[in-house]
Structure formats: structure tokens, C-alpha cells
PDB file of C-alpha atoms in Angstrom:
ATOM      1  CA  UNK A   1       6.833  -0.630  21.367  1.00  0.00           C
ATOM      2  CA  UNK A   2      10.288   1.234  20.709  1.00  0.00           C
ATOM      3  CA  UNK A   3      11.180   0.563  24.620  1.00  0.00           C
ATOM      4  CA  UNK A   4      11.139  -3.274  23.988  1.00  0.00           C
ATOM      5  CA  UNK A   5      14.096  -5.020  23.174  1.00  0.00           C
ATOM      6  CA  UNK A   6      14.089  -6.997  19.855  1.00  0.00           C
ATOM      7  CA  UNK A   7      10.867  -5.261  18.567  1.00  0.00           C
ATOM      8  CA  UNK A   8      11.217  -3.600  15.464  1.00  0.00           C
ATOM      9  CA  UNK A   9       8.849  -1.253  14.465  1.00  0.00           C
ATOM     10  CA  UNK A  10       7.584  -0.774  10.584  1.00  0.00           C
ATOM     11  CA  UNK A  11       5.034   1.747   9.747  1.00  0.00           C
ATOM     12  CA  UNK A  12       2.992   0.669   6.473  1.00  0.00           C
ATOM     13  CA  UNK A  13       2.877   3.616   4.054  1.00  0.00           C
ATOM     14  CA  UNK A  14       0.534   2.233   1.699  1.00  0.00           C
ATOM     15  CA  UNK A  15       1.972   2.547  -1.974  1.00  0.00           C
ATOM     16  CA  UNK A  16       2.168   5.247  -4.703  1.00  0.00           C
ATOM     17  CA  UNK A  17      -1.586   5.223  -5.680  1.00  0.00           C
ATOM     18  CA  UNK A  18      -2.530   6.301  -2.132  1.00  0.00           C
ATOM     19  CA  UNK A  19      -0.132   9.216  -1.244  1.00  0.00           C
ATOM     20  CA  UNK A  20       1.502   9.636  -4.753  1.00  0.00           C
ATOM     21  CA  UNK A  21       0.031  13.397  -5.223  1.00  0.00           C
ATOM     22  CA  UNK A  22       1.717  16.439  -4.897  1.00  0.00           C
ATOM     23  CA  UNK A  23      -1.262  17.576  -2.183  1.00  0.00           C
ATOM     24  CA  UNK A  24      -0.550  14.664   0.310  1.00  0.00           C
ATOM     25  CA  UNK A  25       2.413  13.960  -0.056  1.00  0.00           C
ATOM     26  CA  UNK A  26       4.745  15.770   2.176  1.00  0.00           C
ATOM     27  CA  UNK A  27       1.389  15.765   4.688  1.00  0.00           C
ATOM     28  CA  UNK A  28       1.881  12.190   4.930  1.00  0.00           C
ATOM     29  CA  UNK A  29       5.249  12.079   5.967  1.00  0.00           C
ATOM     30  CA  UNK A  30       4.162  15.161   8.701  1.00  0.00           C
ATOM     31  CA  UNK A  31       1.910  13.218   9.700  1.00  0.00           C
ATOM     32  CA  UNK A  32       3.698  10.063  10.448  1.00  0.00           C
ATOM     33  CA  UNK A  33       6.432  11.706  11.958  1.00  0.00           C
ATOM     34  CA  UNK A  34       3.922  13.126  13.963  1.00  0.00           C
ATOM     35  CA  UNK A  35       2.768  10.135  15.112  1.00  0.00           C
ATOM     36  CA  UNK A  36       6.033   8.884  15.795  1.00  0.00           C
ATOM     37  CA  UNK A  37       6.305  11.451  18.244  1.00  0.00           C
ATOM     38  CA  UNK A  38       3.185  11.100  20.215  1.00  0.00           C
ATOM     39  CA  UNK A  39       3.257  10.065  23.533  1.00  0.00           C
ATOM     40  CA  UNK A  40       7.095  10.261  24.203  1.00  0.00           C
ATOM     41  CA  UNK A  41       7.583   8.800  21.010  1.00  0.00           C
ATOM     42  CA  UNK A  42      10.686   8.967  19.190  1.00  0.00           C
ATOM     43  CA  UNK A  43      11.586   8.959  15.523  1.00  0.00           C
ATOM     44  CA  UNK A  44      14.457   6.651  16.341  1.00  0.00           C
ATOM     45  CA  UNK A  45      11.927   3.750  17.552  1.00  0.00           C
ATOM     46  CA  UNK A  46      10.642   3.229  13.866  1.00  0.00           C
ATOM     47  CA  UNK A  47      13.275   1.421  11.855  1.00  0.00           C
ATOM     48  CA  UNK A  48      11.623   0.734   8.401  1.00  0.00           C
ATOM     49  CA  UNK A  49       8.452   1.812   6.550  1.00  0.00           C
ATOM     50  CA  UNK A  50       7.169  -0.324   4.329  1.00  0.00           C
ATOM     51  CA  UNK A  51       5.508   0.683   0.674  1.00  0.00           C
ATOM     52  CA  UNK A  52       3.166  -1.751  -0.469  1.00  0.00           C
ATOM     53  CA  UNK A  53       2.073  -4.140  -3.541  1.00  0.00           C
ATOM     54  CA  UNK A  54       2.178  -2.511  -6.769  1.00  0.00           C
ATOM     55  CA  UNK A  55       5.100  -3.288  -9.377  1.00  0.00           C
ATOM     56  CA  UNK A  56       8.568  -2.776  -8.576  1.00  0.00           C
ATOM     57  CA  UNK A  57       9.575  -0.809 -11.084  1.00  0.00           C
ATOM     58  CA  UNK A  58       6.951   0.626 -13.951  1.00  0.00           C
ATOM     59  CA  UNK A  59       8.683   0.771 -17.605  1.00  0.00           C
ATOM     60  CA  UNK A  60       5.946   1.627 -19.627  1.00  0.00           C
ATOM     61  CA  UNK A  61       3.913   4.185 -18.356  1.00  0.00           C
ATOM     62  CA  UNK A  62       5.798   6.100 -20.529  1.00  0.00           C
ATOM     63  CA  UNK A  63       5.310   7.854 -24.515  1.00  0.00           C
ATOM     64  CA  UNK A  64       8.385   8.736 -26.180  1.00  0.00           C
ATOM     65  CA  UNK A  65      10.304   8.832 -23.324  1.00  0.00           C
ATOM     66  CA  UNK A  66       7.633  10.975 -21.301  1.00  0.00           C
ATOM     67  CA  UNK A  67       5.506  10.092 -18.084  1.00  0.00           C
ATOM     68  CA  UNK A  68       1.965   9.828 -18.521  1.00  0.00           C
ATOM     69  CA  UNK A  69       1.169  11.012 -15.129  1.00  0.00           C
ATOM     70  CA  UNK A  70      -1.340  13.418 -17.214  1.00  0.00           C
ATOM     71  CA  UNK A  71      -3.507  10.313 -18.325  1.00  0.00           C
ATOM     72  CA  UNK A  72      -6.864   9.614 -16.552  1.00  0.00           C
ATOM     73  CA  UNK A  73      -5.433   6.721 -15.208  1.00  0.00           C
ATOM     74  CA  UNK A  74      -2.163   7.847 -13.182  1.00  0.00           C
ATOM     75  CA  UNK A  75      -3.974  10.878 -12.948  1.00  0.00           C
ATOM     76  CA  UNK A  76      -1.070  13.866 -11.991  1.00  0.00           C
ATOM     77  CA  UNK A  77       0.536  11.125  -9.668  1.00  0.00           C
ATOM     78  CA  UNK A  78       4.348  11.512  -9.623  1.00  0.00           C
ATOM     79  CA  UNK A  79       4.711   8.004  -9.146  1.00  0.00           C
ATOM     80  CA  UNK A  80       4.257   4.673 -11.488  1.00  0.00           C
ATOM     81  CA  UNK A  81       5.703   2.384  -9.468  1.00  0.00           C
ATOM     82  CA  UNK A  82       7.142   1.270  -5.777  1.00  0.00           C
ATOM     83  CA  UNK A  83      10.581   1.608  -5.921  1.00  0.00           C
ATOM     84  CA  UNK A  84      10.417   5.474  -7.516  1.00  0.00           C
ATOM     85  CA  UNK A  85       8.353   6.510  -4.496  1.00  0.00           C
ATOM     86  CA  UNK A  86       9.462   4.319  -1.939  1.00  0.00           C
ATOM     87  CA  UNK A  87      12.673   6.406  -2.678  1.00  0.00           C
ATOM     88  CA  UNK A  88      11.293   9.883  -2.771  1.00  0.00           C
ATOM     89  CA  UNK A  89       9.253   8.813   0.272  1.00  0.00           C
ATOM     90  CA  UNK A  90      12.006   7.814   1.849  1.00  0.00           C
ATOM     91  CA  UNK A  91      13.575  11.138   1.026  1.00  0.00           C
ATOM     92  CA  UNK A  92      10.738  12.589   2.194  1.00  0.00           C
ATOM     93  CA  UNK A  93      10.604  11.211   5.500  1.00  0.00           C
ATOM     94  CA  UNK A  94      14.055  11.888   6.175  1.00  0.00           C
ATOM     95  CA  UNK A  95      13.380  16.407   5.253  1.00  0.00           C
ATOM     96  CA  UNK A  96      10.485  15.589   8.067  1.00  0.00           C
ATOM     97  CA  UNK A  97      12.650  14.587  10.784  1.00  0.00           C
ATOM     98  CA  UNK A  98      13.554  11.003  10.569  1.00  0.00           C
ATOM     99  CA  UNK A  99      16.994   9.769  10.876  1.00  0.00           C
ATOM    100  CA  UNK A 100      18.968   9.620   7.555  1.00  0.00           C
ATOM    101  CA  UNK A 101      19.343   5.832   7.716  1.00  0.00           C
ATOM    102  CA  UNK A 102      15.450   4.979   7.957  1.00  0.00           C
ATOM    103  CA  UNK A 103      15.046   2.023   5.310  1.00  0.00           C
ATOM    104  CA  UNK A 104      12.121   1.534   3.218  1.00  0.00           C
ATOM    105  CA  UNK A 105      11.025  -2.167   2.681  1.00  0.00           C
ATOM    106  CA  UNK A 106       8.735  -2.879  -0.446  1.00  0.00           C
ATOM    107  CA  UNK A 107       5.859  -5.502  -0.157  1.00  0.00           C
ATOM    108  CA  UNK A 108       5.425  -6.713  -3.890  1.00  0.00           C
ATOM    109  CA  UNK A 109       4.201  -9.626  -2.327  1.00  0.00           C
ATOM    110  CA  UNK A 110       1.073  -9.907  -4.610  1.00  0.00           C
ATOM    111  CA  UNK A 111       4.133 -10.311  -7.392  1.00  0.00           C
ATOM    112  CA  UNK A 112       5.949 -12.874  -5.408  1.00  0.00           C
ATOM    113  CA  UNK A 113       8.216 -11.649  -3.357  1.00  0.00           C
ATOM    114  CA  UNK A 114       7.721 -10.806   0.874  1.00  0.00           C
ATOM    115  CA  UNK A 115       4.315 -11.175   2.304  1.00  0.00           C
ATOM    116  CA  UNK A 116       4.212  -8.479   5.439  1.00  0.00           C
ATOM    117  CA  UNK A 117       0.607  -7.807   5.756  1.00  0.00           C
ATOM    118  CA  UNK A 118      -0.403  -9.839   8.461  1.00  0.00           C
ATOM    119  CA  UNK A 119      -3.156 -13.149   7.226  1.00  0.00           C
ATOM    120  CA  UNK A 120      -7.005 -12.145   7.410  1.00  0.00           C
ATOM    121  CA  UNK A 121      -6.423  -8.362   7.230  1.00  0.00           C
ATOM    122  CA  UNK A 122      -8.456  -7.261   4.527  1.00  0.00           C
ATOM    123  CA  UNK A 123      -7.414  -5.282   1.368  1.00  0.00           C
ATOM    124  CA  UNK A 124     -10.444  -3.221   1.322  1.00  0.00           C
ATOM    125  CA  UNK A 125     -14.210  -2.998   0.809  1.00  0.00           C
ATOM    126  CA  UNK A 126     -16.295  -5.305  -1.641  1.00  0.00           C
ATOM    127  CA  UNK A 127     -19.078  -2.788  -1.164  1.00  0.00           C
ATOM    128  CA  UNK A 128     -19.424   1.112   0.069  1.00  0.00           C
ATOM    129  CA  UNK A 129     -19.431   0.822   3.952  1.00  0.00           C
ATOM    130  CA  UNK A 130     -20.209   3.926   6.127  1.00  0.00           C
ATOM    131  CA  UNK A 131     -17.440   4.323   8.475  1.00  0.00           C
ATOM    132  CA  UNK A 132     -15.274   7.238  10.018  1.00  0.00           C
ATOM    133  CA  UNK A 133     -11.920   6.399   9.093  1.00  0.00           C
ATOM    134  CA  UNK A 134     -11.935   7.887   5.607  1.00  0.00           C
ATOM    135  CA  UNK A 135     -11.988   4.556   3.729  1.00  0.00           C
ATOM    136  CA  UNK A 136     -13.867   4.131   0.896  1.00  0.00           C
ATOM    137  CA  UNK A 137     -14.794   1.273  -1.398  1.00  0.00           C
ATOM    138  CA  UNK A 138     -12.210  -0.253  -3.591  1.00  0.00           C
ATOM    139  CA  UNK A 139     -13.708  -2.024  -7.173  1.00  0.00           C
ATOM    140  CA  UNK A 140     -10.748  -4.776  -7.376  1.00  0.00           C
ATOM    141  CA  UNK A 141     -11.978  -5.711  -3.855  1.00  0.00           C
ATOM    142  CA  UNK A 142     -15.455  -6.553  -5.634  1.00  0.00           C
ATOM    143  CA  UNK A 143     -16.007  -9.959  -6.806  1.00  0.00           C
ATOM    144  CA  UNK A 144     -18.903  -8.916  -9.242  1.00  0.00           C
ATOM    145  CA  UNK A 145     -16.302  -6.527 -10.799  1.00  0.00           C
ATOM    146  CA  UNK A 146     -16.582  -7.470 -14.642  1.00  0.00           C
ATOM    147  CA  UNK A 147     -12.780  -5.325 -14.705  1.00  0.00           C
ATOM    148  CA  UNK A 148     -12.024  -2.426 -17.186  1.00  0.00           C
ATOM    149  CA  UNK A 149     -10.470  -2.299 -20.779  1.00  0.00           C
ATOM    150  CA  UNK A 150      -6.734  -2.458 -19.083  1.00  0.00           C
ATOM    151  CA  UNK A 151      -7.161  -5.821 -17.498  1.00  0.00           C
ATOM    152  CA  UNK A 152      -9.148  -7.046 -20.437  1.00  0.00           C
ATOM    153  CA  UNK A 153     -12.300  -6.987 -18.675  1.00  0.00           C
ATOM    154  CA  UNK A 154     -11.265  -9.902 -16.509  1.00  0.00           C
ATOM    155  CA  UNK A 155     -13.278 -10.517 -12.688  1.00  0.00           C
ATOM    156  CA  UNK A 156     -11.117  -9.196 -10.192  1.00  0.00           C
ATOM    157  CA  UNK A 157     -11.305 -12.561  -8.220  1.00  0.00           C
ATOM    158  CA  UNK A 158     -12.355 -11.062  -4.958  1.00  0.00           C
ATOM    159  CA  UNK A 159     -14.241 -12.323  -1.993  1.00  0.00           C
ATOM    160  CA  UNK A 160     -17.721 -11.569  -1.086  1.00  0.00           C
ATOM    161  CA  UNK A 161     -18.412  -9.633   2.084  1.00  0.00           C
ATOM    162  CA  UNK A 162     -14.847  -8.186   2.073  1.00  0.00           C
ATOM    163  CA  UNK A 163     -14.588  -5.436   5.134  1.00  0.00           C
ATOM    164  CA  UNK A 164     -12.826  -1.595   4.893  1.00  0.00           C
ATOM    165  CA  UNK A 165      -9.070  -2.473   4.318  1.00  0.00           C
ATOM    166  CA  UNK A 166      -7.361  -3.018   7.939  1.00  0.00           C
ATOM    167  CA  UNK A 167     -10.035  -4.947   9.464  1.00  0.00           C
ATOM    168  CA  UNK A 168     -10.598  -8.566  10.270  1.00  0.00           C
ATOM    169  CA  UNK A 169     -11.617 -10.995   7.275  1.00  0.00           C
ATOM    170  CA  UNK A 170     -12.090 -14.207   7.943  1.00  0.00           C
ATOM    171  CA  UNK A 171     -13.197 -15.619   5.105  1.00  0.00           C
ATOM    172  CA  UNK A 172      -9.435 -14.317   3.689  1.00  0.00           C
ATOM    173  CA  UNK A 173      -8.018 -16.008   6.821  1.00  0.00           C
ATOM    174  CA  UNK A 174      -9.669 -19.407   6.230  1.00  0.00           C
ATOM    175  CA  UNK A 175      -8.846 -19.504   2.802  1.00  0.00           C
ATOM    176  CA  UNK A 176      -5.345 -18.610   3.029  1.00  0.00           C
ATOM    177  CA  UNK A 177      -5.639 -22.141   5.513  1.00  0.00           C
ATOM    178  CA  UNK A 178      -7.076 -24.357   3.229  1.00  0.00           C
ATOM    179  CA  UNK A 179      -4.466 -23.455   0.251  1.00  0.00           C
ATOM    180  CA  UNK A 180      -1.879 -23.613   2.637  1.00  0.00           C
ATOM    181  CA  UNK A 181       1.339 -25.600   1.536  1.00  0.00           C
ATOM    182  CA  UNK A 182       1.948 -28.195   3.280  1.00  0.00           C
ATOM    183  CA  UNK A 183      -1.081 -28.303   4.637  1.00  0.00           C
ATOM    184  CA  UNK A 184      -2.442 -27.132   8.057  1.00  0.00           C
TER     185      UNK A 184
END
């Protein structure tokens, strides 16, 4: 797609809770750039990646002043929040071999802000599906997820029947019609 005039090309990262960790991190950006090279590829046909939906910028994950990356639930991950590792990403990307104005576009659109991923691609798994692309089942895409002492123990709100995240879900799709404004 880099040949084509007026196309601009954004690779979705994912966000800090996916390639946070010290172990994949710098193996993620190797890989992309490897990807980005494929085929005659070039580094200068991807203009912007894109980190994706958690919050902007984390303030309290934090005691007296010090991360709490060593609590079960950040778990050693360097990064609380999207714009602290969109930047080191970004930093990252740029040691690997892409150009030193790449830009890095944040989706906090499940906070209100830019929607990029496209309508009826699903978040993830309601349920554990076999599959070969290394996805595995996410709880908050599980509507008879009864939630965890952070959220209160509130449902997560899901849909049933949810596929791996990526794929087609049109019962995401349909909905996202019929609470369209103005209507479709």
C-alpha cells in the first residue's frame, strides 16, 4: 500500500498491557520493522502507529511517589498508561530502524476521543477458542463476567459469541447500527 498515492499506512501496536514487558518489548518493534520490510517494503511507507484504548495518562498507579509495576496487577510492566509507552515505543521504533519523525497516534477512543478500529472488528474472545494465531481469551470480552474487586464487581457488558480479537463480529457491527446517531 506505500506505492499508492494518498494512502497512509498505520500499523496498530496494541497498548501497554500487550507489549509493555521488558521480554517483548524491543521484539515487537523488530518485528514490525521487519514486517515493514517484507516484500520490498520500506520503513518510510508506514507513517503512524497507533497505541490503543487504555487511559491517557495513569496518575495513580503510584505509592509515595513509586510505580507499582511490582503489584499483581501491572505485573513488572513498565508501563501504566498510553501516552508513557506510546512514547518509549515510539523511541523504540525509531533505535529499530524507523525514520525519526514516525508519529504515534493514541486510540482512547473507549474514553471518548478517536475511534480507529474499524466497526465489527472484535475486541477479543467471550470464550477460549482454539486457534493458531496466539490469541487467547480475554474475561472483559465475557458477558457472564461478574468483574473483580477493582471494578467493583460490575458485568463487563460484553456480547455473547464474541470471536478472537481481529475477526469479524457482527453482532458488534449491527449494534453499533442500531445506536447509531442520527440514525441509519
Amino acid at each position: 500500500m506505500g506505492a499508492v498515492p494518498n494512502v497512509y499506512n498505520y500499523v496498530d501496536v496494541g497498548h501497554h498491557g500487550w507489549i509493555g514487558w521488558d521480554d517483548n518489548f524491543a521484539p515487537s518493534a523488530q518485528v514490525m520493522h521487519q514486517a515493514a520490510t517484507a516484500e520490498g517494503g520500506a520503513v518510510g511507507n508506514v507513517h503512524r502507529f497507533v497505541a490503543n484504548y487504555s487511559a491517557l495518562k495513569e496518575e495513580h498507579f503510584t505509592v509515595g511517589g513509586r510505580s507499582v509495576r511490582e503489584s499483581k496487577w501491572v505485573d513488572w510492566n513498565r508501563y501504566t498508561d498510553e501516552l508513557s509507552f506510546a512514547q518509549a515505543f515510539r523511541d523504540q521504533l525509531v533505535s529499530t530502524g524507523f525514520k525519526s519523525d514516525i508519529g504515534m497516534l493514541i486510540d482512547t477512543s473507549r474514553n471518548a476521543y478517536v475511534w480507529m478500529k474499524p466497526p465489527g472488528e472484535s475486541d477479543g474472545a467471550s470464550k477460549e477458542i482454539p486457534n493458531n494465531e496466539g490469541k487467547g481469551f480475554d474475561r472483559m470480552c465475557d458477558p457472564t463476567y461478574t468483574g473483580n474487586p477493582r471494578n467493583g464487581h460490575n458485568m463487563s457488558g460484553a456480547l455473547p459469541n464474541a470471536p478472537l480479537s481481529g475477526h469479524w463480529f457482527s453482532a458488534q457491527f449491527q449494534e453499533l447500527l442500531k445506536n447509531a446517531h442520527p440514525k441509519l
